[in-house]
């Protein structure tokens, strides 16, 4: 039987918190700033269309509205400006791209693509459109359900990324606790409190 919580998958829209955090922390967007979503984004000189899941568009949305409505166009636009390597840096802060440290069942580290990663592995090397796909959790990005759970827990608790634990304590047959396993901190998200508040 496979432990699917430790296998990596394409995350999709739940990954957008990475792009949101990067946009806010890098000063690219303020919480009250809006971007317009007409239902698609035309990228590059060839005007390739990257569609939003809502083909009629979301109109003008702030970052919190973009997260709530899962507006692809908002994240395409900020992702392009941030660049794939900056997105990778912020993914790393959340623990993506490395094992959580649970230490069982052949855990996957997932994939956080960078420009260098694509130059080594993609047939034609890095292409700008890869950044747009990455910004909404698609393309070559892969995370495990456990990584995602730990990242969202860090957002919810105010910025502390913990190691996952299976055992809380050990007790004797009569219920006496003989050993406790206290929570272990893996990292503190290096974000402003306002960033976490806006995303939460």
mmCIF file of C-alpha atoms in Angstrom:
data_model
loop_
_atom_site.group_PDB
_atom_site.id
_atom_site.type_symbol
_atom_site.label_atom_id
_atom_site.label_comp_id
_atom_site.label_asym_id
_atom_site.label_seq_id
_atom_site.Cartn_x
_atom_site.Cartn_y
_atom_site.Cartn_z
ATOM 1 C CA UNK A 1 0.000 0.000 0.000
ATOM 2 C CA UNK A 2 1.294 3.459 -0.928
ATOM 3 C CA UNK A 3 1.329 6.288 1.589
ATOM 4 C CA UNK A 4 -0.166 8.951 -0.683
ATOM 5 C CA UNK A 5 0.376 11.711 1.878
ATOM 6 C CA UNK A 6 4.106 11.428 1.142
ATOM 7 C CA UNK A 7 3.938 11.137 -2.648
ATOM 8 C CA UNK A 8 4.189 14.281 -4.775
ATOM 9 C CA UNK A 9 1.416 15.608 -6.999
ATOM 10 C CA UNK A 10 0.622 18.724 -9.033
ATOM 11 C CA UNK A 11 -0.861 21.043 -6.383
ATOM 12 C CA UNK A 12 -2.879 23.435 -8.540
ATOM 13 C CA UNK A 13 -4.539 26.442 -6.962
ATOM 14 C CA UNK A 14 -3.706 25.668 -3.330
ATOM 15 C CA UNK A 15 -0.132 26.595 -4.286
ATOM 16 C CA UNK A 16 -1.156 30.184 -5.046
ATOM 17 C CA UNK A 17 -0.336 31.224 -1.473
ATOM 18 C CA UNK A 18 3.340 30.990 -2.479
ATOM 19 C CA UNK A 19 2.843 33.510 -5.288
ATOM 20 C CA UNK A 20 0.703 35.729 -3.066
ATOM 21 C CA UNK A 21 3.332 35.794 -0.312
ATOM 22 C CA UNK A 22 6.090 36.601 -2.804
ATOM 23 C CA UNK A 23 4.095 39.456 -4.378
ATOM 24 C CA UNK A 24 3.355 41.018 -0.989
ATOM 25 C CA UNK A 25 6.813 40.525 0.506
ATOM 26 C CA UNK A 26 8.630 41.797 -2.579
ATOM 27 C CA UNK A 27 6.484 44.938 -2.573
ATOM 28 C CA UNK A 28 5.091 44.124 -5.993
ATOM 29 C CA UNK A 29 1.528 44.386 -4.713
ATOM 30 C CA UNK A 30 -0.112 46.034 -1.732
ATOM 31 C CA UNK A 31 -3.131 44.355 -0.132
ATOM 32 C CA UNK A 32 -5.487 46.959 -1.581
ATOM 33 C CA UNK A 33 -4.023 46.906 -5.106
ATOM 34 C CA UNK A 34 -6.137 45.320 -7.815
ATOM 35 C CA UNK A 35 -5.420 43.598 -11.111
ATOM 36 C CA UNK A 36 -8.022 43.085 -13.806
ATOM 37 C CA UNK A 37 -9.019 39.613 -14.927
ATOM 38 C CA UNK A 38 -10.901 39.551 -18.256
ATOM 39 C CA UNK A 39 -10.783 35.753 -18.286
ATOM 40 C CA UNK A 40 -7.379 35.365 -19.936
ATOM 41 C CA UNK A 41 -3.869 36.803 -20.032
ATOM 42 C CA UNK A 42 -2.012 37.413 -23.281
ATOM 43 C CA UNK A 43 1.644 36.627 -22.742
ATOM 44 C CA UNK A 44 4.688 37.482 -24.807
ATOM 45 C CA UNK A 45 5.193 38.773 -28.328
ATOM 46 C CA UNK A 46 3.080 35.970 -29.767
ATOM 47 C CA UNK A 47 0.199 36.944 -27.460
ATOM 48 C CA UNK A 48 -0.255 33.413 -26.259
ATOM 49 C CA UNK A 49 -3.430 33.220 -24.201
ATOM 50 C CA UNK A 50 -3.316 31.774 -20.700
ATOM 51 C CA UNK A 51 -6.913 31.306 -19.633
ATOM 52 C CA UNK A 52 -8.485 31.764 -16.240
ATOM 53 C CA UNK A 53 -10.746 28.954 -15.068
ATOM 54 C CA UNK A 54 -13.552 31.546 -15.122
ATOM 55 C CA UNK A 55 -13.707 32.380 -18.823
ATOM 56 C CA UNK A 56 -15.914 35.433 -18.270
ATOM 57 C CA UNK A 57 -13.269 36.846 -15.912
ATOM 58 C CA UNK A 58 -13.241 38.011 -12.304
ATOM 59 C CA UNK A 59 -12.873 41.727 -13.000
ATOM 60 C CA UNK A 60 -10.669 43.814 -10.690
ATOM 61 C CA UNK A 61 -9.450 41.726 -7.737
ATOM 62 C CA UNK A 62 -7.178 42.269 -4.742
ATOM 63 C CA UNK A 63 -4.838 39.538 -3.553
ATOM 64 C CA UNK A 64 -7.323 38.267 -0.976
ATOM 65 C CA UNK A 65 -10.098 38.248 -3.573
ATOM 66 C CA UNK A 66 -7.784 36.483 -6.016
ATOM 67 C CA UNK A 67 -7.063 33.766 -3.448
ATOM 68 C CA UNK A 68 -10.730 33.442 -2.481
ATOM 69 C CA UNK A 69 -11.935 33.192 -6.079
ATOM 70 C CA UNK A 70 -8.809 31.340 -7.253
ATOM 71 C CA UNK A 71 -8.288 33.858 -10.054
ATOM 72 C CA UNK A 72 -5.597 32.492 -12.367
ATOM 73 C CA UNK A 73 -5.011 35.760 -14.230
ATOM 74 C CA UNK A 74 -4.039 37.656 -11.069
ATOM 75 C CA UNK A 75 -1.345 35.079 -10.339
ATOM 76 C CA UNK A 76 -0.175 34.882 -13.957
ATOM 77 C CA UNK A 77 0.460 38.627 -13.897
ATOM 78 C CA UNK A 78 2.319 38.795 -10.585
ATOM 79 C CA UNK A 79 4.148 35.538 -11.274
ATOM 80 C CA UNK A 80 5.543 36.894 -14.534
ATOM 81 C CA UNK A 81 6.897 39.978 -12.748
ATOM 82 C CA UNK A 82 8.369 37.977 -9.873
ATOM 83 C CA UNK A 83 10.107 35.408 -12.072
ATOM 84 C CA UNK A 84 10.425 31.685 -11.583
ATOM 85 C CA UNK A 85 13.511 31.850 -9.347
ATOM 86 C CA UNK A 86 11.878 34.249 -6.876
ATOM 87 C CA UNK A 87 8.829 31.985 -6.799
ATOM 88 C CA UNK A 88 11.158 29.073 -6.042
ATOM 89 C CA UNK A 89 12.760 30.990 -3.181
ATOM 90 C CA UNK A 90 9.379 31.569 -1.560
ATOM 91 C CA UNK A 91 8.340 27.976 -2.140
ATOM 92 C CA UNK A 92 11.456 26.982 -0.221
ATOM 93 C CA UNK A 93 10.428 29.134 2.749
ATOM 94 C CA UNK A 94 7.222 27.104 2.961
ATOM 95 C CA UNK A 95 9.188 23.855 2.887
ATOM 96 C CA UNK A 96 8.408 22.836 -0.678
ATOM 97 C CA UNK A 97 11.139 21.082 -2.606
ATOM 98 C CA UNK A 98 12.557 19.317 0.460
ATOM 99 C CA UNK A 99 11.368 16.500 2.668
ATOM 100 C CA UNK A 100 9.386 17.412 5.772
ATOM 101 C CA UNK A 101 11.542 15.227 7.993
ATOM 102 C CA UNK A 102 8.843 12.774 9.017
ATOM 103 C CA UNK A 103 11.318 10.000 8.252
ATOM 104 C CA UNK A 104 9.007 7.211 7.090
ATOM 105 C CA UNK A 105 7.569 5.560 3.978
ATOM 106 C CA UNK A 106 10.036 6.842 1.394
ATOM 107 C CA UNK A 107 8.885 10.469 1.485
ATOM 108 C CA UNK A 108 9.149 12.533 -1.716
ATOM 109 C CA UNK A 109 10.786 15.969 -1.703
ATOM 110 C CA UNK A 110 8.576 17.171 -4.560
ATOM 111 C CA UNK A 111 9.718 19.528 -7.317
ATOM 112 C CA UNK A 112 10.168 23.294 -7.207
ATOM 113 C CA UNK A 113 11.283 24.233 -10.724
ATOM 114 C CA UNK A 114 13.782 27.027 -11.356
ATOM 115 C CA UNK A 115 15.314 28.489 -14.489
ATOM 116 C CA UNK A 116 18.329 26.203 -14.033
ATOM 117 C CA UNK A 117 16.071 23.177 -13.446
ATOM 118 C CA UNK A 118 14.273 23.793 -16.749
ATOM 119 C CA UNK A 119 17.525 24.434 -18.632
ATOM 120 C CA UNK A 120 18.731 21.003 -17.546
ATOM 121 C CA UNK A 121 15.496 19.034 -17.945
ATOM 122 C CA UNK A 122 13.134 20.737 -20.380
ATOM 123 C CA UNK A 123 13.606 19.922 -24.060
ATOM 124 C CA UNK A 124 14.012 23.519 -25.217
ATOM 125 C CA UNK A 125 15.345 24.915 -21.951
ATOM 126 C CA UNK A 126 13.602 27.517 -19.855
ATOM 127 C CA UNK A 127 10.627 29.271 -21.479
ATOM 128 C CA UNK A 128 8.943 32.296 -19.921
ATOM 129 C CA UNK A 129 5.528 30.687 -19.981
ATOM 130 C CA UNK A 130 6.769 28.123 -17.464
ATOM 131 C CA UNK A 131 6.686 30.867 -14.842
ATOM 132 C CA UNK A 132 2.989 31.501 -15.402
ATOM 133 C CA UNK A 133 2.162 27.829 -14.994
ATOM 134 C CA UNK A 134 4.292 27.624 -11.853
ATOM 135 C CA UNK A 135 2.549 30.654 -10.340
ATOM 136 C CA UNK A 136 -0.746 28.731 -10.188
ATOM 137 C CA UNK A 137 0.738 25.420 -9.054
ATOM 138 C CA UNK A 138 0.842 23.780 -12.454
ATOM 139 C CA UNK A 139 3.613 23.022 -14.936
ATOM 140 C CA UNK A 140 6.300 20.911 -13.307
ATOM 141 C CA UNK A 141 5.608 21.895 -9.700
ATOM 142 C CA UNK A 142 4.969 18.952 -7.403
ATOM 143 C CA UNK A 143 4.285 18.840 -3.660
ATOM 144 C CA UNK A 144 3.133 16.220 -1.204
ATOM 145 C CA UNK A 145 -0.136 16.509 0.732
ATOM 146 C CA UNK A 146 1.918 16.534 3.943
ATOM 147 C CA UNK A 147 4.101 19.413 2.718
ATOM 148 C CA UNK A 148 0.974 21.373 1.856
ATOM 149 C CA UNK A 149 -0.639 20.628 5.219
ATOM 150 C CA UNK A 150 2.467 21.822 7.074
ATOM 151 C CA UNK A 151 2.670 24.994 4.955
ATOM 152 C CA UNK A 152 -0.966 25.895 5.568
ATOM 153 C CA UNK A 153 -0.527 25.169 9.278
ATOM 154 C CA UNK A 154 2.331 27.677 9.314
ATOM 155 C CA UNK A 155 0.114 30.313 7.698
ATOM 156 C CA UNK A 156 -2.649 29.599 10.210
ATOM 157 C CA UNK A 157 -0.419 29.685 13.309
ATOM 158 C CA UNK A 158 1.324 32.931 12.447
ATOM 159 C CA UNK A 159 4.437 31.729 10.650
ATOM 160 C CA UNK A 160 5.960 28.708 12.397
ATOM 161 C CA UNK A 161 6.767 25.771 10.149
ATOM 162 C CA UNK A 162 6.956 22.605 12.238
ATOM 163 C CA UNK A 163 8.307 19.157 11.631
ATOM 164 C CA UNK A 164 5.417 16.706 11.382
ATOM 165 C CA UNK A 165 5.038 14.248 14.261
ATOM 166 C CA UNK A 166 3.282 10.910 14.550
ATOM 167 C CA UNK A 167 3.900 10.306 18.265
ATOM 168 C CA UNK A 168 2.799 12.816 20.882
ATOM 169 C CA UNK A 169 3.868 10.848 23.969
ATOM 170 C CA UNK A 170 4.563 7.382 25.317
ATOM 171 C CA UNK A 171 2.665 6.006 28.280
ATOM 172 C CA UNK A 172 2.633 2.824 30.331
ATOM 173 C CA UNK A 173 -0.236 0.335 30.415
ATOM 174 C CA UNK A 174 -1.780 2.176 33.367
ATOM 175 C CA UNK A 175 -1.790 5.482 31.467
ATOM 176 C CA UNK A 176 1.250 7.074 33.068
ATOM 177 C CA UNK A 177 3.167 9.281 30.631
ATOM 178 C CA UNK A 178 6.827 8.353 30.588
ATOM 179 C CA UNK A 179 7.983 10.442 27.645
ATOM 180 C CA UNK A 180 6.679 13.478 25.767
ATOM 181 C CA UNK A 181 7.649 14.494 22.247
ATOM 182 C CA UNK A 182 7.466 18.292 22.173
ATOM 183 C CA UNK A 183 6.802 20.078 18.866
ATOM 184 C CA UNK A 184 9.949 20.719 16.834
ATOM 185 C CA UNK A 185 10.286 23.941 14.860
ATOM 186 C CA UNK A 186 11.652 23.511 11.358
ATOM 187 C CA UNK A 187 11.666 27.191 10.340
ATOM 188 C CA UNK A 188 10.009 30.540 10.887
ATOM 189 C CA UNK A 189 8.479 32.050 7.760
ATOM 190 C CA UNK A 190 10.474 35.256 7.111
ATOM 191 C CA UNK A 191 7.374 37.275 6.281
ATOM 192 C CA UNK A 192 5.837 40.413 7.741
ATOM 193 C CA UNK A 193 2.862 39.740 10.049
ATOM 194 C CA UNK A 194 0.687 41.733 7.635
ATOM 195 C CA UNK A 195 1.543 39.340 4.796
ATOM 196 C CA UNK A 196 0.382 36.329 6.769
ATOM 197 C CA UNK A 197 -2.710 38.205 7.959
ATOM 198 C CA UNK A 198 -3.709 39.124 4.404
ATOM 199 C CA UNK A 199 -3.242 35.574 3.123
ATOM 200 C CA UNK A 200 -5.035 34.049 6.105
#
